[in-house]
CSV table of C-alpha atoms and ligand atoms in Angstrom, one decimal:
chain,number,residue,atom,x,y,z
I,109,UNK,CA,17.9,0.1,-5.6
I,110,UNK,CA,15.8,2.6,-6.8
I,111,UNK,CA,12.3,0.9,-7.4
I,112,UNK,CA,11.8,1.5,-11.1
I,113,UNK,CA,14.9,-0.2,-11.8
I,114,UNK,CA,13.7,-3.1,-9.7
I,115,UNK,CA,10.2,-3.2,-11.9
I,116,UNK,CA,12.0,-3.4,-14.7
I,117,UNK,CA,14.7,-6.6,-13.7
I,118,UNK,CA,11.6,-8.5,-12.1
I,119,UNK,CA,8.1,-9.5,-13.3
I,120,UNK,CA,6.6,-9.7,-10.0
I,121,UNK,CA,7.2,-7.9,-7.2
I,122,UNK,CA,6.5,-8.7,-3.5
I,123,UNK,CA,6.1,-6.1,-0.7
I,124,UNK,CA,5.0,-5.4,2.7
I,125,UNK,CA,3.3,-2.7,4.5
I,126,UNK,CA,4.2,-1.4,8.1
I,127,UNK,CA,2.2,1.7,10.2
I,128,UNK,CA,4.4,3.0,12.9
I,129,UNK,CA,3.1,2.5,16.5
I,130,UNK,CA,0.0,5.0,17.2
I,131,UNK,CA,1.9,6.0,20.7
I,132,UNK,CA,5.2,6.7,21.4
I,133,UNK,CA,5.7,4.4,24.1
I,134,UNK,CA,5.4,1.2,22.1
I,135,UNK,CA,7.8,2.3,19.4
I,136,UNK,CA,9.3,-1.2,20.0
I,137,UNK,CA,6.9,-3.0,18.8
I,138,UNK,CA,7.4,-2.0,15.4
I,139,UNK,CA,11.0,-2.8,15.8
I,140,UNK,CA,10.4,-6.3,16.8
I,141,UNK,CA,7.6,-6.3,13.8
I,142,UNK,CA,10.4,-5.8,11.1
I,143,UNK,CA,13.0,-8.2,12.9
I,144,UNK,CA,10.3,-10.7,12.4
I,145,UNK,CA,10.3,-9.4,8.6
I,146,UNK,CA,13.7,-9.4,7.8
I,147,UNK,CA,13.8,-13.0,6.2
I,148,UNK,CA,11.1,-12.7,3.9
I,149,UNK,CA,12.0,-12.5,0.3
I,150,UNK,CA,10.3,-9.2,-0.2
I,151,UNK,CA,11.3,-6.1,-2.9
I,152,UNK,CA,10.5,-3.1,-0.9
I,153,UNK,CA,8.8,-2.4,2.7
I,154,UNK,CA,6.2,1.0,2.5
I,155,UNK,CA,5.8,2.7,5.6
I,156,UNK,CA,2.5,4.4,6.3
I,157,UNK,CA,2.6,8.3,7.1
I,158,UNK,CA,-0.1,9.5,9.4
I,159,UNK,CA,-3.1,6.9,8.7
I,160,UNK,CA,-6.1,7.8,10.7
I,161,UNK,CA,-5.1,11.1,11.4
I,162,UNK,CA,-2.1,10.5,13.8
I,163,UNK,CA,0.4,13.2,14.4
I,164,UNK,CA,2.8,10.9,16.6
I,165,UNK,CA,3.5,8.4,13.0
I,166,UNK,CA,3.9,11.5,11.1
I,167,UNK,CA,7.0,12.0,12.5
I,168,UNK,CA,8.1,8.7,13.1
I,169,UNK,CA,7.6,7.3,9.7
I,170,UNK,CA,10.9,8.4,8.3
I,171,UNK,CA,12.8,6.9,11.3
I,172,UNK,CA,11.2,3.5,10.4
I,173,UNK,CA,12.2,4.0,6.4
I,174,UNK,CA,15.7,4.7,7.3
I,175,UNK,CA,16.0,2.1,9.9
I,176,UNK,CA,14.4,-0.5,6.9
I,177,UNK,CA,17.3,0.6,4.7
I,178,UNK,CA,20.5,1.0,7.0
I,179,UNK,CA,19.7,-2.2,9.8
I,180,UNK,CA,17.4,-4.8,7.2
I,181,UNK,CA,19.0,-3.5,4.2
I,182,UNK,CA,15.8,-3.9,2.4
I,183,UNK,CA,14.4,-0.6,0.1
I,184,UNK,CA,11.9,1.5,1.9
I,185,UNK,CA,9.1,3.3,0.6
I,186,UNK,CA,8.3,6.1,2.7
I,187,UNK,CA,4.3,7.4,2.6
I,188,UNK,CA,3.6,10.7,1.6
I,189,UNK,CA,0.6,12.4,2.7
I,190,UNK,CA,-0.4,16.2,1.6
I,191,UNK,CA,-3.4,16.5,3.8
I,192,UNK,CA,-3.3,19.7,6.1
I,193,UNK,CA,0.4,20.4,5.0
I,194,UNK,CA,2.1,23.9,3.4
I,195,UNK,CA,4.7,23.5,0.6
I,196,UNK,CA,7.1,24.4,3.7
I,197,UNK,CA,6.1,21.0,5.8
I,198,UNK,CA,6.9,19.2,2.8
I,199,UNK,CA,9.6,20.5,2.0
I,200,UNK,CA,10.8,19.8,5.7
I,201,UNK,CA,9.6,16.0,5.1
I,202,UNK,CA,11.7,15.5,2.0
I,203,UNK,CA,14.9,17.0,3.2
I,204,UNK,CA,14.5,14.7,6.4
I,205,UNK,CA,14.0,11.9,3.9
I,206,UNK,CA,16.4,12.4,1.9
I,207,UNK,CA,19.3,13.0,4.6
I,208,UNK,CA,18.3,9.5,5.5
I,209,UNK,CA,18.6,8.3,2.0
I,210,UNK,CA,14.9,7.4,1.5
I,211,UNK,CA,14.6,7.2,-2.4
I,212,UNK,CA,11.2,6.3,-3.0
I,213,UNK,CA,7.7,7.8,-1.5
I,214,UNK,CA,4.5,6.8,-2.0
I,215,UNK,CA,3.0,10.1,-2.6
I,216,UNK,CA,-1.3,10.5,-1.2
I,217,UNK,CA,-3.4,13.0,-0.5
I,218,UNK,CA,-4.5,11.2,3.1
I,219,UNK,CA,-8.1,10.8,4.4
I,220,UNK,CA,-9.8,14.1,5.1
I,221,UNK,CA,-11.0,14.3,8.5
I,222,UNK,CA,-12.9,17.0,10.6
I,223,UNK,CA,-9.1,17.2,11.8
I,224,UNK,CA,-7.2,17.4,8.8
I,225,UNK,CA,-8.4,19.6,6.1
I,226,UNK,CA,-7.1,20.7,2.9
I,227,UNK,CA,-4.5,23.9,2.4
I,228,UNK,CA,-4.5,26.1,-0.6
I,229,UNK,CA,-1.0,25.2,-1.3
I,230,UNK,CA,-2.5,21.0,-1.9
I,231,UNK,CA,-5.6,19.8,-2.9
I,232,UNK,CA,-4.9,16.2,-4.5
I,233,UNK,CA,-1.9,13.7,-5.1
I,234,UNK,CA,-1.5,15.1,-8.4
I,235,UNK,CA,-0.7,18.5,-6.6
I,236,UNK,CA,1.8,16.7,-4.2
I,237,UNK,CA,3.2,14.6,-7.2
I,238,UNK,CA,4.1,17.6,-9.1
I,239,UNK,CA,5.9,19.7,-5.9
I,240,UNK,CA,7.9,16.7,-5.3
I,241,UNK,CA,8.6,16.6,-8.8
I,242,UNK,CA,10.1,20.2,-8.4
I,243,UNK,CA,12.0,20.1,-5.1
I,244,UNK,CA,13.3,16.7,-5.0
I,245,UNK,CA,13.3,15.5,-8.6
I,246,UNK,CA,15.6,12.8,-7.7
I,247,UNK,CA,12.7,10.8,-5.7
I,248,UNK,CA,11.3,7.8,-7.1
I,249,UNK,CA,7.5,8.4,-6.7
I,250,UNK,CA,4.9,5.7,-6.3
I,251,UNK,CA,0.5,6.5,-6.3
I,252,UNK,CA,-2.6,4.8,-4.9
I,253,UNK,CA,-5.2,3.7,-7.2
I,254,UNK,CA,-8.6,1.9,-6.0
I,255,UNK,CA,-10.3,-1.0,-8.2
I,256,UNK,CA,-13.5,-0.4,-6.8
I,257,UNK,CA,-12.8,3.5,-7.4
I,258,UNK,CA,-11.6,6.2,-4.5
I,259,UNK,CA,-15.2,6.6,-2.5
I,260,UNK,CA,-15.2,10.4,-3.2
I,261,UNK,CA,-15.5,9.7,-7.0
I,262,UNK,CA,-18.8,9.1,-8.7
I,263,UNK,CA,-17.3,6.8,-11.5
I,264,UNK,CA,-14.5,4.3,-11.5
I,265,UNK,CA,-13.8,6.1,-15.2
I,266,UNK,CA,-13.6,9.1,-13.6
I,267,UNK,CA,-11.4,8.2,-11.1
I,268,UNK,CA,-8.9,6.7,-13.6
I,269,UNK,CA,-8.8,9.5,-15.8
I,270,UNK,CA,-7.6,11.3,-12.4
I,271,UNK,CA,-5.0,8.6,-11.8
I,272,UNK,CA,-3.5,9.3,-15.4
I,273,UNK,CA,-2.9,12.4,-14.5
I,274,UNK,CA,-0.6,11.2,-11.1
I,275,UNK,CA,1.1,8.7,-13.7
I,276,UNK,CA,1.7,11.7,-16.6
I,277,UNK,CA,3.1,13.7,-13.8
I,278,UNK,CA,5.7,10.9,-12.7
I,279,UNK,CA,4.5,8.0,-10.9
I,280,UNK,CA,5.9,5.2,-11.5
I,281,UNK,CA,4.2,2.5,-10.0
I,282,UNK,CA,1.2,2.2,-8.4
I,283,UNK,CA,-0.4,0.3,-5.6
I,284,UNK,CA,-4.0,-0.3,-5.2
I,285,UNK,CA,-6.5,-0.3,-2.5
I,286,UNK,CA,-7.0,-3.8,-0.8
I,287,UNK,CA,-9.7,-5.7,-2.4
I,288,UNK,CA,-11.3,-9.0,-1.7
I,289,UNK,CA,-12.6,-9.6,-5.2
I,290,UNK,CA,-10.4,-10.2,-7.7
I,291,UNK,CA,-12.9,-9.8,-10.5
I,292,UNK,CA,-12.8,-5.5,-9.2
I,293,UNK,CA,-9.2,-5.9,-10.1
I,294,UNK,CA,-9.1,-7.0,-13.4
I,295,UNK,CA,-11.5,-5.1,-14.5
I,296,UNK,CA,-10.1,-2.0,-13.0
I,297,UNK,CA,-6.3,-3.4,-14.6
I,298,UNK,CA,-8.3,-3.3,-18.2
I,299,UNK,CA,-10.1,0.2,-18.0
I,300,UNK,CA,-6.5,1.7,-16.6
I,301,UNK,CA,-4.4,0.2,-19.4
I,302,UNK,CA,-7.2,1.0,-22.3
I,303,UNK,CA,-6.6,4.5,-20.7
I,304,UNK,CA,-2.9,4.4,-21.3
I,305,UNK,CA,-1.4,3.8,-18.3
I,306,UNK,CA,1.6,1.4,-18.3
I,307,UNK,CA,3.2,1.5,-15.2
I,308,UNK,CA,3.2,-1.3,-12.9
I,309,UNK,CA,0.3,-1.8,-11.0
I,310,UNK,CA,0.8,-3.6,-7.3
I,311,UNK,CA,-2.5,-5.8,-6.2
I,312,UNK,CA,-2.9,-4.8,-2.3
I,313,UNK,CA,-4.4,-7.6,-0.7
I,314,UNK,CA,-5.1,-7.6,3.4
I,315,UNK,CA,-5.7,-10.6,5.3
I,316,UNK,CA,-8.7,-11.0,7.2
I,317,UNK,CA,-7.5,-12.6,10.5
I,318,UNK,CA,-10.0,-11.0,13.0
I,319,UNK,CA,-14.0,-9.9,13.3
I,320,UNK,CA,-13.3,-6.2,13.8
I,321,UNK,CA,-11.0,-5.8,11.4
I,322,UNK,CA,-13.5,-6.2,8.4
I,323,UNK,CA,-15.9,-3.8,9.8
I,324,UNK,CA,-13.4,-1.3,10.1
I,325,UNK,CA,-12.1,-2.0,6.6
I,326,UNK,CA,-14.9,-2.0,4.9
I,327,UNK,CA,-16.0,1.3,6.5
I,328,UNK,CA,-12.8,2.7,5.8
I,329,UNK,CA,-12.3,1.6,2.2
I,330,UNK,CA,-15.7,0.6,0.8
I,331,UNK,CA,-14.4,-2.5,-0.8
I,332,UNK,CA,-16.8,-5.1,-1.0
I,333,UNK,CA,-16.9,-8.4,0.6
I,334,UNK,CA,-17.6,-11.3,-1.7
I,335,UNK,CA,-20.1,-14.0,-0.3
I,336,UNK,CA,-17.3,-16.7,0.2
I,337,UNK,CA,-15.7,-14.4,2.5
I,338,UNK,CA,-18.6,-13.1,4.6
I,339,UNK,CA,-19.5,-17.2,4.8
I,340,UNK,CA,-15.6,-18.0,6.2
I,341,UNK,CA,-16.3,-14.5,8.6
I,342,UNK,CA,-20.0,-15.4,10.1
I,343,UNK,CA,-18.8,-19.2,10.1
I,344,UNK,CA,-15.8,-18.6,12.3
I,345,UNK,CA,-16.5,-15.1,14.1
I,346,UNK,CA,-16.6,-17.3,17.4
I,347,UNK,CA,-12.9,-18.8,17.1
I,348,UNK,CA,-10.1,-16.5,16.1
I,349,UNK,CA,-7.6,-19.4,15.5
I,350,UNK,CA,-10.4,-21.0,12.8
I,351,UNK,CA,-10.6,-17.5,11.5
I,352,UNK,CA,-7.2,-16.4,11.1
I,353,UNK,CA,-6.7,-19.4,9.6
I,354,UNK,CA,-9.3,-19.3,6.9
I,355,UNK,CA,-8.4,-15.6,6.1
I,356,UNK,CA,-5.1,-16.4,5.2
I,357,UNK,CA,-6.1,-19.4,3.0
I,358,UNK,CA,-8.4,-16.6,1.2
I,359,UNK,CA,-5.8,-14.1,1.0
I,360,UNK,CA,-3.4,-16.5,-0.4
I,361,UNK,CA,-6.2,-18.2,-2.7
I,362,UNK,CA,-6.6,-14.5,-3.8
I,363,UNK,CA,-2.6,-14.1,-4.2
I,364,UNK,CA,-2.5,-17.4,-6.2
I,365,UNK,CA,-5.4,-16.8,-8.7
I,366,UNK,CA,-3.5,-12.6,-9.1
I,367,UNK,CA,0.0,-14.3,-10.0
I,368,UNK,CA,-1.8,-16.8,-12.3
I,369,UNK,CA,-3.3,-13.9,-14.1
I,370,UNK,CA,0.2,-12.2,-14.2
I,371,UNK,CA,0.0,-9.8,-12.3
I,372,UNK,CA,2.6,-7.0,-11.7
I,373,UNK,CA,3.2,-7.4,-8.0
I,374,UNK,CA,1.9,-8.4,-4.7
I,375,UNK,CA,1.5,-5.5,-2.0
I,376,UNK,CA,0.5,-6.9,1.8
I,377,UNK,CA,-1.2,-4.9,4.3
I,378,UNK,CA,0.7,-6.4,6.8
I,379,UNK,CA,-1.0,-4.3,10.0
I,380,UNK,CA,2.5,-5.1,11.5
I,381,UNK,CA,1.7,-9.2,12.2
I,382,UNK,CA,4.6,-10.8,11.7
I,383,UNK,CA,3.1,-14.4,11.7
I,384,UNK,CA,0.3,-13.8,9.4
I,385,UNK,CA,2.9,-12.3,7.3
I,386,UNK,CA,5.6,-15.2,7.6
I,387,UNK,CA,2.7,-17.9,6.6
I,388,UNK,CA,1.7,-16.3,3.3
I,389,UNK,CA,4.9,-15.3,2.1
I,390,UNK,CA,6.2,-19.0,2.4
I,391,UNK,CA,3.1,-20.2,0.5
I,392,UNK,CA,4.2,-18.1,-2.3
I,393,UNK,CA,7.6,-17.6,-2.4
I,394,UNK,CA,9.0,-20.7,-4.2
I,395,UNK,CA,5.7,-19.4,-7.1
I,396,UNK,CA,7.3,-15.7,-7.4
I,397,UNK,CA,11.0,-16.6,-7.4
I,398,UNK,CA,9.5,-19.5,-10.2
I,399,UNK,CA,7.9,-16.5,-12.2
I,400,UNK,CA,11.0,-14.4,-12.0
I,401,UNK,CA,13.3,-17.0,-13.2
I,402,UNK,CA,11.4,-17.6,-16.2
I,403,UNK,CA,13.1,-15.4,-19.3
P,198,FAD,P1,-6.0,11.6,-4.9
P,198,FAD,O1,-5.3,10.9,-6.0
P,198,FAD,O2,-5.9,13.0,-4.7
P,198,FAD,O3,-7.6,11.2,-5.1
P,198,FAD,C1,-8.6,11.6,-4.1
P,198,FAD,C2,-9.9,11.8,-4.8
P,198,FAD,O4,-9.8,13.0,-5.6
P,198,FAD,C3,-10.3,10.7,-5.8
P,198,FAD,O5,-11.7,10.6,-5.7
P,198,FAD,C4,-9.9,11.2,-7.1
P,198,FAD,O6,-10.7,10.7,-8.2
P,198,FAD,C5,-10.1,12.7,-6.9
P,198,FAD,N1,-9.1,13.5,-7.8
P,198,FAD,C6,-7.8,13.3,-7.9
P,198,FAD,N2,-7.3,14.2,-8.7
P,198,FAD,C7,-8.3,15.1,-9.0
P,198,FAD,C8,-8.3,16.2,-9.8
P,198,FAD,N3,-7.2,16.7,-10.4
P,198,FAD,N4,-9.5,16.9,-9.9
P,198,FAD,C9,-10.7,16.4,-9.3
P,198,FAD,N5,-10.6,15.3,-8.6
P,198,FAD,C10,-9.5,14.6,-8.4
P,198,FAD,N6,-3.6,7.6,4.0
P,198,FAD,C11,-2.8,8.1,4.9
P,198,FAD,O7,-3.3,9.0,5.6
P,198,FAD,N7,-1.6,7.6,5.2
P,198,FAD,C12,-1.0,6.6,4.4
P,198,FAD,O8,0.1,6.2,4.7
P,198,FAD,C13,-1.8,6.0,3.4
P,198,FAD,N8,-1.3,5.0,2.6
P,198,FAD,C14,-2.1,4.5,1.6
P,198,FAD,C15,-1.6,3.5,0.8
P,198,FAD,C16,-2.3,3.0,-0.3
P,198,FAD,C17,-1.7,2.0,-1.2
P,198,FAD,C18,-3.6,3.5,-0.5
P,198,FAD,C19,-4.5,2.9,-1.6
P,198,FAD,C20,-4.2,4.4,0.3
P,198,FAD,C21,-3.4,5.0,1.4
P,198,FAD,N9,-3.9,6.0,2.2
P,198,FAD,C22,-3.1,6.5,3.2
P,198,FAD,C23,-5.3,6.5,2.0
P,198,FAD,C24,-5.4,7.6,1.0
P,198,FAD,O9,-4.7,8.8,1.5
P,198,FAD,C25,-6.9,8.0,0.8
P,198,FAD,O10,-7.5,6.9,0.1
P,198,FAD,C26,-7.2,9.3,0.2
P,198,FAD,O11,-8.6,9.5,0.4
P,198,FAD,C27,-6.9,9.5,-1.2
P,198,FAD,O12,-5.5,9.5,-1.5
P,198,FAD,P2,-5.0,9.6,-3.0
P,198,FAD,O13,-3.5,9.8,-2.9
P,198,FAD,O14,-5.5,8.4,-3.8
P,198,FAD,O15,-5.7,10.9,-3.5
């Protein structure tokens, strides 16, 4: 089912996030990542296109969308990335993703990197948004937003009046950046729908289950770390079972206070861990299937 037909039967949605393996070799382990996914009562799974830069999940991301749909029989959302493309590569990426009847893409500029440059033919989402909108304009398109703002923008205004743009092009639905503070989010919700945009907007929230991870994160992403987290982080650096465990109790404390506050959907960053993933969906399942039942 296309998506925005599912936003509009459901109040909250529940998704996942996969990255395909960085090497070829251990292309099984993504397999074995979304066999351990299948059960969970989620709406869509988004695979990531090219994160960090990597050529080798370019081309396998389409693969893993059409292998979500035809084996799982869950919707996939296929990333999008215009970064260092033509019009032509594209083009090539849509036809592939559409002969495998990927519907709905997630459509991003990607990271710049000393790498992976701009082209003439694409220099933001909005420009991706609107060549998709052309070529394929049966493709249900979904955007990135950041509640802390995208690091590149000086203002958080700013930034949304670029993501109105995305959204007056044709997105539908948006997913945001993970954040750790929830107080970012609804004050980014408020400034986003004084500025007129309606579509729903998915909370991405990552669990914190190792020390590394948050260093890279918050390198990555800028989001900042609230002082209960950084306490739970210093407190259990030295044992990774105390950790993981206390990051998922923040993620879903974090998840819990988000579907109080009614919010449109839930989005994990997965990074492909199939127990982390199993633990919080079945703290909140019976809460979202309750929301949804209510008329
Ligand atoms: P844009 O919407 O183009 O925004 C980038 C910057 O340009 C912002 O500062 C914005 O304010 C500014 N801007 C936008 N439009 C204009 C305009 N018209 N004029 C002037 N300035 C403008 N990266 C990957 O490589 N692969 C992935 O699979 C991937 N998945 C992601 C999923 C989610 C949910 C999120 C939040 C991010 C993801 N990213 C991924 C990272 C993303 O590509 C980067 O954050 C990137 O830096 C910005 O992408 P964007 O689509 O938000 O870009």
């Amino acid at each position: 089912m296309n998506l925005s037909t599912l936003s509009s039967v459901k109040k909250v949605l529940f998704s996942l996030e996969v990255f395909p393996p960085k090497k070829d070799t251990s292309v099984n382990v993504i397999y074995n990542t979304l066999l351990g996914l299948r059960g969970l009562p989620v709406d869509f799974i988004s695979v990531t296109y090219g994160a960090g830069g990597s050529q080798t999940q370019k081309s396998k991301t389409c693969e893993i969308a059409s292998l979500i749909r035809s084996n799982y029989h869950i919707e996939p959302v296929s990333h999008l990335t215009c970064v260092g493309a033509t019009k032509a590569d594209i083009a090539a990426a849509l036809d592939a993703l559409q002969e495998n009847g990927v519907e709905n893409i997630l459509a991003l500029r990607g990271d710049l990197t000393p790498q992976m440059q701009l082209t003439e033919d694409f220099q933001h989402a909005v420009d991706l948004i609107r060549f998709i909108k052309e070529y394929a304009p049966s493709m249900n398109l979904l955007g990135a937003c950041y509640p802390e703002g995208h690091p590149e923008c000086d203002t958080l205004e700013e930034d949304i009046l670029h993501l109105k743009e995305k959204v007056d092009c044709g997105v539908g639905h948006l997913i945001t950046q993970l954040f750790f503070d929830n107080s970012c989010f609804y004050t980014f919700l408020n400034k986003a729908r004084q500025k007129g945009i309606e579509v729903p907007i998915e909370a991405g929230i990552m669990p914190i289950v190792n020390k590394n991870q948050i260093e890279r994160i918050v390198s990555m992403c800028g989001s900042s770390v609230p002082h209960k987290l950084a306490t739970i982080i210093s407190r259990y650096s030295d044992n990774p079972a105390a950790l993981r465990d206390a990051g998922i109790f923040y993620a879903t404390e974090q998840i819990m206070d988000l579907l109080e506050n009614d919010v449109d959907g839930i989005h994990l960053y997965t990074m492909n861990n199939v127990e982390v993933s199993q633990r919080i969906s079945s703290s909140i399942e019976t809460i979202i299937a309750a929301k949804n039942a209510i008329q």
